[in-house]
Amino acid sequence: MSRIRDNYENSLWNRLTRWVNGESDPFQGKMEMEPLREADYVGDSVYNPDRLNKEKIAQYLEDTRKNKEMRAFRVLYCMSSVALCLLLIAVLLLTVSYLPVLGDPNGPNNNEVSARYIEKGMEESGAVNMVTNMILSYRGFDTFGETCVLFIAATCVIILLRKNEEEIENTKETDWTYEPKPDAILQRMTLVLVPVIFLYGFYIILNGHLSPGGGFSGGATIGAGLILYVTTFGFHKTQRFFNEKIYDMVKVGALSMYSITMIYYFYTGANMLKNVIPLGTPGNIISSGMILPINIFVGLEVACTMYAFFALFRRGGM
């Protein structure tokens, strides 16, 4: 038994297990380096501490007359850049040469698809606005991708620029350091304009299927109103009605509901199933099936994204 125990203690598996658990270091005493000796500075060498400065280092490193490798690299770099630009220009010109002439009635852009949008759009979607009908109904997959891009962009900015709680608390004290001081005229005008801006933004969203407008333009209007309010009154007052928790709920909730809606449309369309959502009467505010809710989801997503970009680039938090 003692022999088996001795073999196990000296076995490779036991030594590996102890090394993984941090109990021993098999390289201890075998890989120590000799202490570095002080460098010998001779004469006027460029490495002399008395002459060590940025200008002389730059002059030594960028002297292409003596540094043949750097000179060859710069020549190769310039030639490669010019060649890549010429190749890109050639590919783009070749692609443009294959495009149909503008206004050609026989071009692929003037086919049965555009005629279907015009002739059957209102009947199939219930939307009076032909542009909204095309973007949110016939090309709903593209618009859903664009909304996901907005969500991903805002998430990336949050990851890169978000500050911790301590930094944000310190920023609150100096929030007005680089901003204009509170102005009574500006604050009174903001109190009058912001509700009107919000109301107009919601009007654009809710009437997007009836008149020019929709989720993107209405959301941009609401986002501009939020930016105006926070610029005038600061983040401490804005957080009373729009803080980080509300931002997360609105942004994630809007995209989730939009996703559920589009999944339903994708599933029914791919399987040739009948759409059970009523279209309503064209021209009424409650019509066009799910286009109206989609406009609301897109508008909330755009408004949150605009406000998040401004808040994060200025302060690092909501």
Short mmCIF file of C-alpha atoms in Angstrom, two decimals:
data_model
loop_
_atom_site.label_atom_id
_atom_site.label_comp_id
_atom_site.label_asym_id
_atom_site.label_seq_id
_atom_site.Cartn_x
_atom_site.Cartn_y
_atom_site.Cartn_z
CA MET A 1 0.00 0.00 0.00
CA SER A 2 2.84 2.43 0.80
CA ARG A 3 4.39 1.71 -2.58
CA ILE A 4 1.11 2.52 -4.35
CA ARG A 5 0.78 5.73 -2.31
CA ASP A 6 4.36 6.74 -3.18
CA ASN A 7 3.73 6.09 -6.86
CA TYR A 8 0.56 8.17 -6.76
CA GLU A 9 2.25 11.11 -5.02
CA ASN A 10 4.94 11.21 -7.70
CA SER A 11 2.61 10.44 -10.60
CA LEU A 12 2.12 12.85 -13.49
CA TRP A 13 -1.63 13.06 -12.83
CA ASN A 14 -1.16 14.09 -9.20
CA ARG A 15 1.41 16.74 -10.12
CA LEU A 16 -0.86 18.06 -12.89
CA THR A 17 -3.85 18.22 -10.51
CA ARG A 18 -1.87 20.11 -7.90
CA TRP A 19 -0.59 22.54 -10.53
CA VAL A 20 -4.11 23.19 -11.87
CA ASN A 21 -5.40 23.78 -8.33
CA GLY A 22 -2.56 26.21 -7.65
CA GLU A 23 -0.99 24.07 -4.93
CA SER A 24 2.41 23.76 -6.61
CA ASP A 25 4.48 25.26 -9.38
CA PRO A 26 6.51 22.72 -11.39
CA PHE A 27 8.63 25.49 -12.90
CA GLN A 28 9.68 27.01 -9.60
CA GLY A 29 13.43 27.28 -9.37
CA LYS A 30 13.91 26.35 -13.02
CA MET A 31 12.97 29.43 -15.01
CA GLU A 32 14.23 32.36 -12.92
CA MET A 33 15.94 35.06 -14.94
CA GLU A 34 19.15 36.76 -14.02
CA PRO A 35 18.65 40.32 -12.72
CA LEU A 36 18.99 42.93 -15.39
CA ARG A 37 22.17 44.93 -15.28
CA GLU A 38 22.28 48.63 -15.83
CA ALA A 39 22.74 49.66 -19.44
CA ASP A 40 26.02 51.18 -20.48
CA TYR A 41 25.51 54.61 -22.01
CA VAL A 42 28.28 55.57 -24.34
CA GLY A 43 28.93 59.05 -25.62
CA ASP A 44 26.12 60.76 -27.49
CA SER A 45 24.02 57.67 -28.11
CA VAL A 46 20.36 58.36 -28.85
CA TYR A 47 19.54 56.18 -25.83
CA ASN A 48 21.37 58.51 -23.47
CA PRO A 49 18.79 59.62 -20.86
CA ASP A 50 20.06 63.16 -21.10
CA ARG A 51 19.02 63.33 -24.76
CA LEU A 52 15.89 61.16 -24.55
CA ASN A 53 13.03 63.30 -25.89
CA LYS A 54 10.24 62.98 -28.36
CA GLU A 55 11.83 64.98 -31.14
CA LYS A 56 15.04 62.97 -31.24
CA ILE A 57 13.20 59.66 -30.99
CA ALA A 58 10.92 60.67 -33.87
CA GLN A 59 13.89 61.85 -35.89
CA TYR A 60 15.73 58.58 -35.27
CA LEU A 61 12.75 56.35 -36.09
CA GLU A 62 11.42 58.30 -39.07
CA ASP A 63 14.72 58.94 -40.80
CA THR A 64 13.89 57.15 -44.05
CA ARG A 65 17.31 57.91 -45.49
CA LYS A 66 18.92 55.51 -43.02
CA ASN A 67 15.97 53.23 -42.32
CA LYS A 68 15.56 51.31 -45.58
CA GLU A 69 12.86 49.00 -44.21
CA MET A 70 10.62 51.91 -43.24
CA ARG A 71 11.17 53.57 -46.59
CA ALA A 72 10.22 50.39 -48.43
CA PHE A 73 7.17 49.93 -46.22
CA ARG A 74 5.96 53.46 -46.89
CA VAL A 75 6.34 53.04 -50.63
CA LEU A 76 4.53 49.69 -50.54
CA TYR A 77 1.79 51.16 -48.31
CA CYS A 78 1.14 54.07 -50.69
CA MET A 79 1.13 51.82 -53.75
CA SER A 80 -1.26 49.37 -52.09
CA SER A 81 -3.62 52.17 -51.07
CA VAL A 82 -3.72 53.60 -54.58
CA ALA A 83 -4.25 50.14 -56.09
CA LEU A 84 -7.09 49.36 -53.67
CA CYS A 85 -8.84 52.68 -54.40
CA LEU A 86 -8.51 52.16 -58.16
CA LEU A 87 -9.89 48.63 -57.84
CA LEU A 88 -12.86 49.85 -55.79
CA ILE A 89 -13.57 52.63 -58.31
CA ALA A 90 -13.40 50.16 -61.19
CA VAL A 91 -15.82 47.75 -59.49
CA LEU A 92 -18.30 50.54 -58.73
CA LEU A 93 -18.14 51.93 -62.28
CA LEU A 94 -18.61 48.46 -63.72
CA THR A 95 -21.64 47.91 -61.47
CA VAL A 96 -23.18 51.24 -62.43
CA SER A 97 -22.72 50.47 -66.13
CA TYR A 98 -25.07 47.50 -65.79
CA LEU A 99 -27.84 49.54 -64.16
CA PRO A 100 -30.87 50.37 -66.35
CA VAL A 101 -31.33 53.86 -67.70
CA LEU A 102 -33.25 56.16 -65.38
CA GLY A 103 -36.93 56.20 -66.38
CA ASP A 104 -36.69 53.15 -68.65
CA PRO A 105 -40.19 51.61 -68.74
CA ASN A 106 -38.66 48.18 -69.36
CA GLY A 107 -36.33 48.41 -66.36
CA PRO A 108 -36.62 45.87 -63.55
CA ASN A 109 -37.74 48.60 -61.17
CA ASN A 110 -40.86 49.19 -63.26
CA ASN A 111 -42.35 45.72 -62.99
CA GLU A 112 -45.40 44.10 -61.50
CA VAL A 113 -44.14 44.67 -57.93
CA SER A 114 -44.57 48.45 -58.01
CA ALA A 115 -47.90 48.03 -59.82
CA ARG A 116 -49.03 45.66 -57.06
CA TYR A 117 -48.12 48.24 -54.41
CA ILE A 118 -50.20 50.89 -56.13
CA GLU A 119 -53.21 48.83 -57.21
CA LYS A 120 -53.63 46.37 -54.31
CA GLY A 121 -51.90 48.17 -51.44
CA MET A 122 -54.94 49.67 -49.75
CA GLU A 123 -57.01 46.56 -50.27
CA GLU A 124 -54.43 44.17 -48.83
CA SER A 125 -53.13 46.27 -45.94
CA GLY A 126 -55.81 48.88 -45.23
CA ALA A 127 -53.27 51.73 -45.12
CA VAL A 128 -54.01 54.91 -47.03
CA ASN A 129 -50.38 56.03 -47.02
CA MET A 130 -48.73 54.05 -49.79
CA VAL A 131 -45.19 54.60 -48.46
CA THR A 132 -46.02 53.30 -44.98
CA ASN A 133 -47.90 50.41 -46.54
CA MET A 134 -44.83 49.41 -48.55
CA ILE A 135 -42.31 49.86 -45.72
CA LEU A 136 -44.21 48.16 -42.88
CA SER A 137 -46.21 45.61 -44.83
CA TYR A 138 -44.65 44.44 -48.10
CA ARG A 139 -41.10 45.18 -46.96
CA GLY A 140 -41.64 44.57 -43.26
CA PHE A 141 -38.64 42.24 -43.06
CA ASP A 142 -36.28 45.09 -44.07
CA THR A 143 -37.82 47.51 -41.60
CA PHE A 144 -37.59 44.95 -38.82
CA GLY A 145 -33.88 44.56 -39.59
CA GLU A 146 -33.39 48.33 -39.46
CA THR A 147 -35.08 48.48 -36.05
CA CYS A 148 -32.81 45.70 -34.77
CA VAL A 149 -29.82 47.71 -36.04
CA LEU A 150 -30.96 50.68 -33.94
CA PHE A 151 -31.24 48.46 -30.87
CA ILE A 152 -27.79 46.94 -31.44
CA ALA A 153 -26.23 50.37 -32.05
CA ALA A 154 -27.62 51.76 -28.80
CA THR A 155 -26.46 48.64 -26.93
CA CYS A 156 -22.92 48.99 -28.29
CA VAL A 157 -22.77 52.66 -27.31
CA ILE A 158 -23.95 51.74 -23.80
CA ILE A 159 -21.24 49.08 -23.51
CA LEU A 160 -18.50 51.47 -24.66
CA LEU A 161 -19.49 54.72 -22.92
CA ARG A 162 -21.50 53.75 -19.86
CA LYS A 163 -20.02 54.91 -16.55
CA ASN A 164 -20.39 53.28 -13.17
CA GLU A 165 -22.62 54.68 -10.43
CA GLU A 166 -19.81 56.53 -8.66
CA GLU A 167 -18.71 58.32 -11.83
CA ILE A 168 -22.29 59.28 -12.64
CA GLU A 169 -22.79 60.66 -9.12
CA ASN A 170 -19.69 62.79 -9.53
CA THR A 171 -20.92 63.95 -12.91
CA LYS A 172 -24.21 65.14 -11.42
CA GLU A 173 -22.41 67.73 -9.34
CA THR A 174 -20.65 69.18 -12.39
CA ASP A 175 -23.44 68.64 -14.89
CA TRP A 176 -23.68 72.35 -15.65
CA THR A 177 -19.95 73.00 -15.77
CA TYR A 178 -19.76 72.83 -19.53
CA GLU A 179 -23.36 73.84 -20.20
CA PRO A 180 -25.12 77.24 -20.11
CA LYS A 181 -26.38 78.29 -16.72
CA PRO A 182 -30.11 77.90 -16.04
CA ASP A 183 -31.96 80.58 -17.93
CA ALA A 184 -35.51 81.59 -17.00
CA ILE A 185 -36.51 82.45 -20.57
CA LEU A 186 -35.09 79.20 -21.96
CA GLN A 187 -36.82 77.12 -19.27
CA ARG A 188 -40.19 78.81 -19.76
CA MET A 189 -40.01 78.35 -23.54
CA THR A 190 -38.98 74.72 -23.08
CA LEU A 191 -41.97 74.09 -20.82
CA VAL A 192 -44.19 75.43 -23.58
CA LEU A 193 -42.46 73.77 -26.55
CA VAL A 194 -41.71 70.27 -25.20
CA PRO A 195 -45.38 69.23 -24.69
CA VAL A 196 -46.17 70.51 -28.18
CA ILE A 197 -43.21 68.59 -29.63
CA PHE A 198 -44.29 65.41 -27.86
CA LEU A 199 -47.87 65.84 -29.02
CA TYR A 200 -46.78 66.44 -32.60
CA GLY A 201 -44.49 63.40 -32.47
CA PHE A 202 -47.31 61.15 -31.29
CA TYR A 203 -49.55 62.63 -33.97
CA ILE A 204 -47.01 61.72 -36.66
CA ILE A 205 -46.77 58.16 -35.31
CA LEU A 206 -50.50 57.57 -34.95
CA ASN A 207 -51.29 58.99 -38.40
CA GLY A 208 -48.43 57.31 -40.22
CA HIS A 209 -50.80 54.96 -42.04
CA LEU A 210 -53.08 57.82 -43.09
CA SER A 211 -50.70 60.67 -44.00
CA PRO A 212 -46.96 61.30 -44.44
CA GLY A 213 -45.09 60.29 -41.31
CA GLY A 214 -44.73 57.14 -39.30
CA GLY A 215 -42.60 55.60 -36.59
CA PHE A 216 -39.19 56.82 -37.71
CA SER A 217 -40.09 60.49 -38.19
CA GLY A 218 -42.39 60.59 -35.15
CA GLY A 219 -39.79 58.88 -32.95
CA ALA A 220 -37.14 61.37 -34.10
CA THR A 221 -39.46 64.22 -33.11
CA ILE A 222 -40.06 62.79 -29.63
CA GLY A 223 -36.32 62.15 -29.21
CA ALA A 224 -35.60 65.78 -30.11
CA GLY A 225 -38.09 66.89 -27.44
CA LEU A 226 -36.34 64.75 -24.82
CA ILE A 227 -32.95 66.17 -25.79
CA LEU A 228 -34.29 69.72 -25.56
CA TYR A 229 -35.72 69.08 -22.09
CA VAL A 230 -32.58 67.46 -20.70
CA THR A 231 -30.38 70.19 -22.17
CA THR A 232 -32.48 72.85 -20.46
CA PHE A 233 -33.21 71.27 -17.07
CA GLY A 234 -30.49 68.63 -16.70
CA PHE A 235 -30.62 64.92 -16.06
CA HIS A 236 -31.75 65.19 -12.43
CA LYS A 237 -35.17 66.53 -13.48
CA THR A 238 -35.45 64.37 -16.60
CA GLN A 239 -35.01 61.24 -14.51
CA ARG A 240 -38.23 62.02 -12.67
CA PHE A 241 -40.23 60.74 -15.64
CA PHE A 242 -37.62 59.03 -17.85
CA ASN A 243 -34.87 57.21 -16.01
CA GLU A 244 -32.78 54.18 -16.91
CA LYS A 245 -35.38 51.63 -15.78
CA ILE A 246 -38.11 53.22 -17.87
CA TYR A 247 -35.70 53.43 -20.81
CA ASP A 248 -34.93 49.71 -20.58
CA MET A 249 -38.61 48.78 -20.29
CA VAL A 250 -39.69 50.93 -23.24
CA LYS A 251 -36.83 50.00 -25.55
CA VAL A 252 -36.79 46.25 -24.87
CA GLY A 253 -40.60 46.06 -24.69
CA ALA A 254 -41.08 47.87 -28.01
CA LEU A 255 -38.59 45.66 -29.83
CA SER A 256 -40.04 42.50 -28.26
CA MET A 257 -43.61 43.36 -29.28
CA TYR A 258 -42.40 44.27 -32.75
CA SER A 259 -40.61 40.91 -32.97
CA ILE A 260 -43.72 38.99 -31.93
CA THR A 261 -45.81 40.86 -34.51
CA MET A 262 -43.36 40.21 -37.34
CA ILE A 263 -42.99 36.54 -36.37
CA TYR A 264 -46.74 36.18 -36.73
CA TYR A 265 -46.69 37.80 -40.18
CA PHE A 266 -43.69 35.75 -41.30
CA TYR A 267 -45.28 32.51 -40.14
CA THR A 268 -48.67 33.12 -41.73
CA GLY A 269 -47.14 34.41 -44.96
CA ALA A 270 -44.68 31.53 -45.35
CA ASN A 271 -47.39 28.92 -44.75
CA MET A 272 -50.08 30.61 -46.87
CA LEU A 273 -52.34 31.07 -43.82
CA LYS A 274 -55.09 33.65 -43.62
CA ASN A 275 -54.40 36.75 -41.56
CA VAL A 276 -57.02 36.93 -38.81
CA ILE A 277 -56.19 40.51 -37.75
CA PRO A 278 -58.91 42.80 -39.17
CA LEU A 279 -57.77 45.62 -41.45
CA GLY A 280 -60.57 47.99 -40.49
CA THR A 281 -61.94 50.74 -42.68
CA PRO A 282 -59.26 52.58 -44.71
CA GLY A 283 -59.06 56.20 -43.59
CA ASN A 284 -60.01 55.60 -39.96
CA ILE A 285 -57.46 56.01 -37.19
CA ILE A 286 -58.02 52.39 -36.07
CA SER A 287 -57.29 50.60 -39.33
CA SER A 288 -54.52 48.99 -41.41
CA GLY A 289 -54.24 45.92 -39.17
CA MET A 290 -50.95 45.82 -37.28
CA ILE A 291 -49.32 48.72 -39.14
CA LEU A 292 -50.50 51.19 -36.50
CA PRO A 293 -49.01 49.21 -33.54
CA ILE A 294 -45.81 48.66 -35.53
CA ASN A 295 -45.53 52.40 -36.07
CA ILE A 296 -45.83 52.89 -32.30
CA PHE A 297 -43.13 50.27 -31.59
CA VAL A 298 -40.75 51.78 -34.14
CA GLY A 299 -41.39 55.31 -32.86
CA LEU A 300 -40.58 54.34 -29.27
CA GLU A 301 -37.44 52.54 -30.41
CA VAL A 302 -36.18 55.54 -32.41
CA ALA A 303 -36.95 58.03 -29.61
CA CYS A 304 -35.08 55.93 -27.03
CA THR A 305 -32.11 55.48 -29.35
CA MET A 306 -31.76 59.21 -30.02
CA TYR A 307 -31.97 60.07 -26.31
CA ALA A 308 -29.52 57.31 -25.38
CA PHE A 309 -26.91 58.53 -27.86
CA PHE A 310 -27.13 62.09 -26.52
CA ALA A 311 -27.10 61.06 -22.86
CA LEU A 312 -24.22 58.61 -23.18
CA PHE A 313 -21.98 60.84 -25.26
CA ARG A 314 -22.54 63.78 -22.89
CA ARG A 315 -22.69 62.14 -19.49
CA GLY A 316 -22.04 58.41 -19.75
CA GLY A 317 -25.41 57.44 -18.30
CA MET A 318 -29.16 57.98 -18.53
#
